[in-house]
Short mmCIF file of C-alpha atoms and ligand atoms in Angstrom, two decimals:
data_model
loop_
_atom_site.label_atom_id
_atom_site.label_comp_id
_atom_site.label_asym_id
_atom_site.label_seq_id
_atom_site.Cartn_x
_atom_site.Cartn_y
_atom_site.Cartn_z
CA MET A 1 -9.93 -16.28 -9.45
CA ARG A 2 -8.23 -17.80 -6.40
CA ILE A 3 -10.65 -19.51 -4.01
CA LYS A 4 -10.07 -18.19 -0.52
CA LYS A 5 -9.84 -20.85 2.16
CA TYR A 6 -10.15 -20.15 5.84
CA ARG A 7 -9.55 -23.43 7.63
CA SER A 8 -6.71 -21.94 9.69
CA MET A 9 -5.90 -18.26 10.22
CA LEU A 10 -2.57 -17.55 11.96
CA TYR A 11 -2.48 -14.49 14.21
CA VAL A 12 0.90 -12.77 13.96
CA PRO A 13 1.81 -9.77 16.14
CA GLY A 14 2.37 -6.89 13.70
CA ASN A 15 5.34 -5.49 15.64
CA ASN A 16 7.52 -8.61 15.42
CA PRO A 17 9.61 -8.48 12.22
CA ALA A 18 10.86 -12.09 12.47
CA MET A 19 7.34 -13.48 12.92
CA VAL A 20 5.88 -11.27 10.18
CA GLN A 21 8.58 -12.29 7.68
CA GLN A 22 7.94 -16.00 8.36
CA ALA A 23 4.17 -15.70 8.63
CA THR A 24 3.15 -17.27 5.30
CA ILE A 25 5.53 -20.26 5.33
CA TYR A 26 3.82 -22.45 7.93
CA GLY A 27 0.88 -23.71 5.84
CA ALA A 28 -1.94 -21.63 7.32
CA ASP A 29 -4.68 -20.85 4.79
CA SER A 30 -4.57 -17.26 5.95
CA VAL A 31 -2.39 -14.97 8.04
CA LEU A 32 -3.87 -12.38 10.28
CA LEU A 33 -1.34 -9.65 10.93
CA ASP A 34 -2.38 -7.93 14.13
CA LEU A 35 -2.33 -4.24 14.93
CA GLU A 36 -4.87 -4.52 17.76
CA ASP A 37 -4.70 -6.49 21.00
CA ALA A 38 -1.30 -8.15 20.49
CA ILE A 39 0.31 -4.69 20.26
CA ALA A 40 1.02 -2.47 23.27
CA PRO A 41 -0.24 1.13 22.95
CA ASP A 42 3.21 2.69 22.53
CA GLU A 43 4.09 0.18 19.76
CA LYS A 44 1.06 0.93 17.54
CA ASP A 45 2.73 3.35 15.12
CA ALA A 46 5.87 1.21 14.80
CA ALA A 47 3.74 -1.90 14.06
CA ARG A 48 1.80 -0.09 11.32
CA ASP A 49 5.07 1.08 9.73
CA LEU A 50 6.53 -2.39 9.98
CA LEU A 51 3.55 -3.93 8.16
CA ARG A 52 3.67 -1.21 5.51
CA HIS A 53 7.24 -2.23 4.71
CA HIS A 54 6.97 -6.01 5.09
CA ILE A 55 3.60 -6.85 3.50
CA PRO A 56 4.78 -6.15 -0.07
CA LEU A 57 7.65 -8.62 0.49
CA LEU A 58 5.49 -11.55 1.66
CA ASP A 59 4.96 -14.63 -0.52
CA ARG A 60 1.16 -14.64 -0.80
CA GLU A 61 0.78 -17.40 -3.41
CA ASN A 62 -1.07 -19.86 -1.16
CA CYS A 63 -2.05 -17.62 1.69
CA VAL A 64 -4.92 -15.20 2.18
CA LEU A 65 -3.61 -11.99 3.73
CA THR A 66 -5.63 -10.13 6.33
CA VAL A 67 -4.79 -7.42 8.85
CA ARG A 68 -6.63 -6.82 12.11
CA VAL A 69 -6.86 -3.05 12.50
CA ASN A 70 -7.59 -1.20 15.71
CA GLY A 71 -11.18 -0.44 16.66
CA LEU A 72 -12.92 2.07 14.40
CA ASP A 73 -14.07 3.97 17.49
CA THR A 74 -10.41 4.96 18.08
CA PRO A 75 -8.29 7.33 15.93
CA LEU A 76 -5.88 4.43 15.35
CA GLY A 77 -8.53 2.42 13.48
CA GLU A 78 -8.86 4.89 10.61
CA GLN A 79 -5.08 5.43 10.44
CA ASP A 80 -4.63 1.65 10.12
CA VAL A 81 -7.25 1.34 7.37
CA ARG A 82 -5.67 4.22 5.42
CA ALA A 83 -2.23 2.60 5.67
CA MET A 84 -3.34 -0.98 4.89
CA VAL A 85 -5.82 -0.69 1.98
CA PRO A 86 -3.14 0.50 -0.50
CA LEU A 87 -1.22 -2.75 0.24
CA GLN A 88 -3.86 -4.83 -1.58
CA LEU A 89 -4.91 -7.02 1.32
CA ASP A 90 -7.47 -9.76 0.86
CA ALA A 91 -9.41 -8.59 3.90
CA ILE A 92 -9.45 -6.21 6.82
CA ARG A 93 -10.52 -7.76 10.12
CA VAL A 94 -12.33 -5.24 12.29
CA PRO A 95 -12.50 -5.83 16.05
CA LYS A 96 -15.45 -5.22 18.37
CA VAL A 97 -17.97 -4.39 15.64
CA GLU A 98 -21.25 -3.25 17.18
CA SER A 99 -23.35 -1.68 14.43
CA ALA A 100 -24.27 -1.86 10.75
CA VAL A 101 -23.64 1.87 10.40
CA ALA A 102 -19.99 1.48 11.42
CA MET A 103 -19.57 -1.12 8.64
CA GLN A 104 -21.22 1.16 6.07
CA GLN A 105 -18.87 4.00 7.06
CA LEU A 106 -15.89 1.66 6.75
CA ASP A 107 -17.12 0.47 3.35
CA ALA A 108 -17.27 4.10 2.17
CA LEU A 109 -13.72 4.77 3.42
CA ILE A 110 -12.33 1.62 1.75
CA THR A 111 -14.13 2.48 -1.51
CA GLU A 112 -12.55 5.95 -1.45
CA LEU A 113 -9.07 4.49 -0.78
CA GLU A 114 -9.41 1.81 -3.48
CA ARG A 115 -10.32 4.51 -6.00
CA GLU A 116 -7.46 6.78 -4.89
CA HIS A 117 -4.86 3.97 -5.10
CA GLY A 118 -6.19 2.17 -8.19
CA ILE A 119 -6.99 -1.05 -6.27
CA THR A 120 -9.17 -3.21 -8.52
CA GLN A 121 -9.59 -6.33 -6.33
CA PRO A 122 -12.03 -5.25 -3.59
CA VAL A 123 -10.75 -5.60 -0.03
CA GLU A 124 -13.18 -7.70 2.00
CA ILE A 125 -14.26 -6.97 5.58
CA HIS A 126 -14.26 -9.59 8.34
CA ALA A 127 -16.41 -8.26 11.18
CA MET A 128 -15.43 -9.50 14.63
CA ILE A 129 -18.39 -9.90 16.96
CA GLU A 130 -17.04 -9.87 20.49
CA THR A 131 -19.30 -7.67 22.63
CA ALA A 132 -22.88 -8.10 23.85
CA ARG A 133 -24.00 -5.21 21.61
CA GLY A 134 -22.34 -6.77 18.60
CA VAL A 135 -24.05 -10.10 19.32
CA MET A 136 -27.48 -8.45 19.51
CA ASN A 137 -26.85 -6.63 16.18
CA ALA A 138 -25.12 -9.54 14.41
CA ALA A 139 -27.80 -10.08 11.75
CA ASP A 140 -27.83 -6.38 10.77
CA ILE A 141 -24.03 -6.25 10.72
CA ALA A 142 -23.87 -9.35 8.49
CA THR A 143 -26.04 -7.73 5.81
CA SER A 144 -24.82 -4.13 6.22
CA THR A 145 -22.61 -4.14 3.11
CA PRO A 146 -21.70 -6.77 0.48
CA ARG A 147 -18.06 -6.08 1.32
CA ILE A 148 -18.44 -8.19 4.46
CA SER A 149 -17.41 -11.77 3.67
CA ALA A 150 -17.10 -13.18 7.20
CA LEU A 151 -18.23 -12.81 10.78
CA THR A 152 -15.93 -13.97 13.53
CA PHE A 153 -16.63 -15.06 17.08
CA GLY A 154 -14.18 -13.51 19.62
CA ALA A 155 -14.29 -15.45 22.89
CA GLN A 156 -11.77 -13.54 24.99
CA ASP A 157 -13.34 -10.12 24.53
CA LEU A 158 -16.83 -11.56 24.91
CA LEU A 159 -15.92 -13.20 28.22
CA ALA A 160 -14.59 -9.82 29.38
CA ASP A 161 -17.61 -7.85 28.09
CA LEU A 162 -20.07 -10.29 29.66
CA GLY A 163 -18.24 -10.23 33.01
CA LEU A 164 -17.43 -13.95 32.77
CA ARG A 165 -14.36 -15.96 33.73
CA ARG A 166 -12.34 -18.07 31.27
CA THR A 167 -14.02 -21.24 32.58
CA ASP A 168 -17.59 -19.90 32.11
CA ARG A 169 -18.05 -21.55 28.70
CA ALA A 170 -21.83 -21.88 29.10
CA GLY A 171 -22.17 -18.10 28.86
CA LEU A 172 -20.78 -18.24 25.32
CA THR A 173 -23.37 -20.69 24.00
CA PHE A 174 -26.01 -18.15 22.99
CA PRO A 175 -23.60 -15.54 21.54
CA ARG A 176 -21.82 -18.16 19.46
CA GLY A 177 -25.10 -19.56 18.12
CA GLN A 178 -26.40 -16.09 17.29
CA ILE A 179 -23.19 -15.18 15.40
CA LEU A 180 -23.29 -18.48 13.50
CA MET A 181 -26.91 -18.03 12.43
CA ALA A 182 -26.37 -14.39 11.42
CA ALA A 183 -23.45 -15.44 9.22
CA LYS A 184 -25.21 -18.47 7.74
CA ALA A 185 -28.38 -16.51 6.93
CA ALA A 186 -26.25 -13.94 5.07
CA ARG A 187 -24.21 -16.73 3.38
CA LEU A 188 -20.94 -15.52 4.93
CA HIS A 189 -17.93 -17.38 6.25
CA VAL A 190 -17.95 -17.72 10.03
CA LEU A 191 -14.63 -18.06 11.82
CA ASP A 192 -13.99 -19.42 15.28
CA THR A 193 -11.87 -17.87 18.01
CA PRO A 194 -8.41 -19.29 18.82
CA PHE A 195 -7.75 -22.01 21.41
CA ILE A 196 -5.25 -20.25 23.62
CA ASP A 197 -3.51 -23.18 25.40
CA ILE A 198 -0.75 -23.84 22.88
CA GLU A 199 0.55 -26.91 24.78
CA ASP A 200 -2.80 -28.78 24.76
CA GLU A 201 -3.10 -30.54 21.38
CA ASP A 202 -6.04 -32.74 22.40
CA GLY A 203 -7.93 -29.69 23.66
CA LEU A 204 -7.22 -27.87 20.39
CA ARG A 205 -8.47 -30.81 18.31
CA ALA A 206 -11.65 -31.11 20.41
CA SER A 207 -12.26 -27.38 20.15
CA ALA A 208 -11.77 -27.41 16.34
CA GLU A 209 -14.01 -30.47 15.94
CA GLU A 210 -16.75 -28.83 17.96
CA ALA A 211 -16.45 -25.67 15.85
CA LYS A 212 -16.64 -27.66 12.63
CA SER A 213 -19.70 -29.56 13.83
CA LEU A 214 -21.41 -26.25 14.64
CA GLY A 215 -20.83 -24.98 11.11
CA PHE A 216 -17.76 -22.75 11.42
CA THR A 217 -15.73 -22.36 8.23
CA GLY A 218 -12.42 -22.36 10.10
CA LYS A 219 -10.58 -21.29 13.22
CA ALA A 220 -7.99 -18.70 14.14
CA VAL A 221 -4.72 -20.03 15.61
CA ILE A 222 -2.08 -18.20 17.63
CA ASN A 223 0.93 -20.46 17.06
CA PRO A 224 2.33 -22.31 14.02
CA ARG A 225 2.13 -25.58 16.01
CA GLN A 226 -1.67 -25.34 15.90
CA ILE A 227 -2.01 -25.11 12.11
CA ASP A 228 -1.80 -28.77 11.05
CA ILE A 229 -4.43 -29.95 13.52
CA VAL A 230 -6.88 -27.22 12.52
CA ASN A 231 -6.32 -27.76 8.78
CA GLN A 232 -6.85 -31.49 9.28
CA VAL A 233 -10.08 -31.08 11.25
CA PHE A 234 -11.59 -28.66 8.72
CA SER A 235 -10.66 -30.86 5.73
CA PRO A 236 -12.87 -33.80 4.74
CA SER A 237 -11.26 -37.23 5.23
CA PRO A 238 -10.55 -39.42 2.14
CA GLU A 239 -13.45 -41.69 3.24
CA GLU A 240 -15.84 -38.72 3.40
CA VAL A 241 -14.75 -37.60 -0.08
CA THR A 242 -15.15 -41.09 -1.56
CA HIS A 243 -18.61 -41.40 -0.05
CA ALA A 244 -19.62 -37.93 -1.29
CA ILE A 245 -18.52 -38.83 -4.82
CA ARG A 246 -20.66 -42.01 -4.67
CA VAL A 247 -23.67 -40.09 -3.34
CA VAL A 248 -23.54 -37.46 -6.09
CA GLY A 249 -22.77 -40.01 -8.84
CA SER A 250 -25.62 -42.33 -7.74
CA PHE A 251 -28.02 -39.41 -7.39
CA ASN A 252 -27.28 -38.26 -10.94
CA ALA A 253 -27.86 -41.81 -12.26
CA HIS A 254 -31.15 -42.15 -10.34
CA LYS A 255 -32.27 -38.69 -11.44
CA ALA A 256 -31.66 -39.64 -15.09
CA ALA A 257 -33.89 -42.69 -14.47
CA GLY A 258 -36.62 -40.47 -13.02
CA SER A 259 -36.09 -41.12 -9.29
CA GLY A 260 -35.32 -38.45 -6.65
CA VAL A 261 -34.88 -40.76 -3.69
CA PHE A 262 -33.06 -44.06 -3.23
CA ALA A 263 -31.01 -46.03 -0.68
CA LEU A 264 -27.20 -46.19 -0.68
CA ASP A 265 -25.60 -48.62 1.78
CA GLY A 266 -28.96 -48.83 3.53
CA LYS A 267 -29.33 -45.06 4.02
CA MET A 268 -31.77 -42.78 2.28
CA VAL A 269 -30.40 -40.28 -0.23
CA ASP A 270 -32.49 -37.36 -1.45
CA ARG A 271 -31.78 -33.73 -2.44
CA PRO A 272 -30.63 -32.36 0.97
CA VAL A 273 -28.35 -35.39 1.47
CA VAL A 274 -26.83 -34.62 -1.93
CA GLU A 275 -26.32 -30.99 -0.90
CA GLN A 276 -24.40 -32.18 2.17
CA ALA A 277 -22.22 -34.31 -0.12
CA ILE A 278 -21.63 -31.32 -2.40
CA THR A 279 -20.39 -29.29 0.58
CA VAL A 280 -17.82 -32.03 1.26
CA LEU A 281 -16.72 -32.04 -2.40
CA ARG A 282 -16.27 -28.28 -2.47
CA LEU A 283 -14.08 -28.48 0.66
CA ALA A 284 -11.99 -31.06 -1.22
CA ASP A 285 -11.73 -28.77 -4.29
CA ILE A 286 -13.82 -31.18 -6.42
CA ASP A 287 -16.31 -29.62 -8.81
CA PRO A 288 -19.59 -31.59 -8.37
CA ALA A 289 -20.56 -30.72 -11.95
CA THR A 290 -17.77 -33.03 -13.18
CA LEU A 291 -19.35 -36.13 -11.58
C1 LIG B 1 -7.48 -12.78 22.11
C2 LIG B 1 -6.69 -12.37 20.92
O1 LIG B 1 -6.81 -11.27 20.46
S1 LIG B 1 -5.65 -13.56 20.19
C3 LIG B 1 -4.75 -12.69 18.95
C4 LIG B 1 -3.58 -11.89 19.48
N1 LIG B 1 -2.51 -12.74 19.94
C5 LIG B 1 -1.44 -13.05 19.15
O2 LIG B 1 -1.29 -12.59 18.05
C6 LIG B 1 -0.46 -14.03 19.74
C7 LIG B 1 0.33 -14.76 18.66
N2 LIG B 1 1.19 -15.77 19.21
C8 LIG B 1 2.36 -15.51 19.85
O3 LIG B 1 2.78 -14.37 19.98
C9 LIG B 1 3.17 -16.68 20.37
O4 LIG B 1 2.89 -17.89 19.69
C10 LIG B 1 3.02 -16.93 21.89
C11 LIG B 1 3.40 -15.69 22.69
C12 LIG B 1 1.59 -17.33 22.22
C13 LIG B 1 3.94 -18.10 22.28
O5 LIG B 1 5.26 -17.74 21.90
P1 LIG B 1 6.46 -18.79 22.01
O6 LIG B 1 6.39 -19.45 23.36
O7 LIG B 1 7.72 -18.09 21.64
O8 LIG B 1 6.09 -19.85 20.87
P2 LIG B 1 6.97 -21.03 20.28
O9 LIG B 1 8.09 -21.40 21.22
O10 LIG B 1 6.04 -22.12 19.91
O11 LIG B 1 7.60 -20.43 18.96
C14 LIG B 1 8.27 -21.28 18.02
C15 LIG B 1 8.59 -20.52 16.77
O12 LIG B 1 7.39 -20.08 16.14
C16 LIG B 1 7.39 -18.67 16.00
N3 LIG B 1 6.03 -18.20 16.27
C17 LIG B 1 5.32 -18.39 17.42
N4 LIG B 1 4.11 -17.84 17.31
C18 LIG B 1 4.04 -17.30 16.07
C19 LIG B 1 3.03 -16.61 15.38
N5 LIG B 1 1.86 -16.36 15.95
N6 LIG B 1 3.29 -16.21 14.13
C20 LIG B 1 4.47 -16.46 13.53
N7 LIG B 1 5.48 -17.11 14.15
C21 LIG B 1 5.25 -17.52 15.39
C22 LIG B 1 8.38 -18.17 17.05
O13 LIG B 1 8.90 -16.90 16.66
C23 LIG B 1 9.41 -19.25 17.01
O14 LIG B 1 10.22 -19.05 15.86
P3 LIG B 1 11.79 -19.47 15.85
O15 LIG B 1 11.80 -20.93 16.10
O16 LIG B 1 12.25 -19.07 14.47
O17 LIG B 1 12.41 -18.68 16.96
O1 LIG B 2 -11.46 -14.38 18.41
C1 LIG B 2 -10.39 -13.91 18.08
O2 LIG B 2 -10.00 -13.89 16.91
C2 LIG B 2 -9.48 -13.41 19.16
C3 LIG B 2 -10.07 -12.28 19.90
O3 LIG B 2 -9.96 -11.15 19.53
C4 LIG B 2 -10.87 -12.55 21.10
O4 LIG B 2 -11.04 -13.73 21.48
O5 LIG B 2 -11.31 -11.57 21.71
MG1 LIG B 3 -10.75 -9.70 20.70
#
């Protein structure tokens, strides 16, 4: 089975045929075809039709395909889900999720559609947490159905819902931490919000590095120019991989000799240090069992 990677997820407005056709060629791990906030209200039906026609033509070999549907509290949300599930997406991204019950209802609808259309590879749900209510219910949402594989942190909507300005970053500290912990406790991916200044490469790199150090799996991007930096930040460096290989190899040798703790280059190595090294190896597509 293909391992899904989510270092970079490229948002593509679902009503732009040229952008949709090119979406998978830029090297993003995932594309995120949007039917929600990038689409004006009178373009919603046309965007859904456009995706219905173009998705089957996309080259999906190295790219995870997700669609952001409209909110499930609007009639558009269900229409989008009904149109998109038969297209065999990898995941549906649901905006402004506020309750576990809403996710269970969506799970039931997707299950019905998969059965009706003979879809055998289950469509995952990525739940976007981007309102105060969603933040307070994040842990329940994360465990509401096994179909949820990721939580995402949506900064722009949260700023709006919390009555904050774009510069009020401090107000996002608690919500972001809560979403991260809810996702980690449920063993889900957790995906960061895009950096919206497409001209500021240093700012993008700093934002991605901060997200990585907090434990995010990856970051949404809004422009192809942002992909390389985000992929780079969320990939381990060759030095990190070499070190991780040494840690795991040395640990195995010490374990065989009956020791669970030792020093490597003057630093202690024990089980949790080895687990950190294994995380690095997995990100580099190296199977630790082969070392
Ligand atoms: C808060 C939220 O909800 S964020 C999610 C919703 N927002 C979005 O989806 C926005 C997606 N991004 C965009 O629409 C655009 O990148 C914008 C409006 C931000 C900037 O547009 P531009 O100034 O035209 O970007 P730029 O000049 O870098 O475009 C260069 C090329 O990349 C293409 N491109 C730009 N953005 C994208 C994209 N997101 N997906 C695919 N192709 C893209 C352009 O079509 C152009 O192609 P061309 O050279 O063949 O003509
Ligand atoms: O976080 C995202 O993916 C973008 C978004 O919807 C937001 O910031 O409100
Ligand atoms: Mg949003």
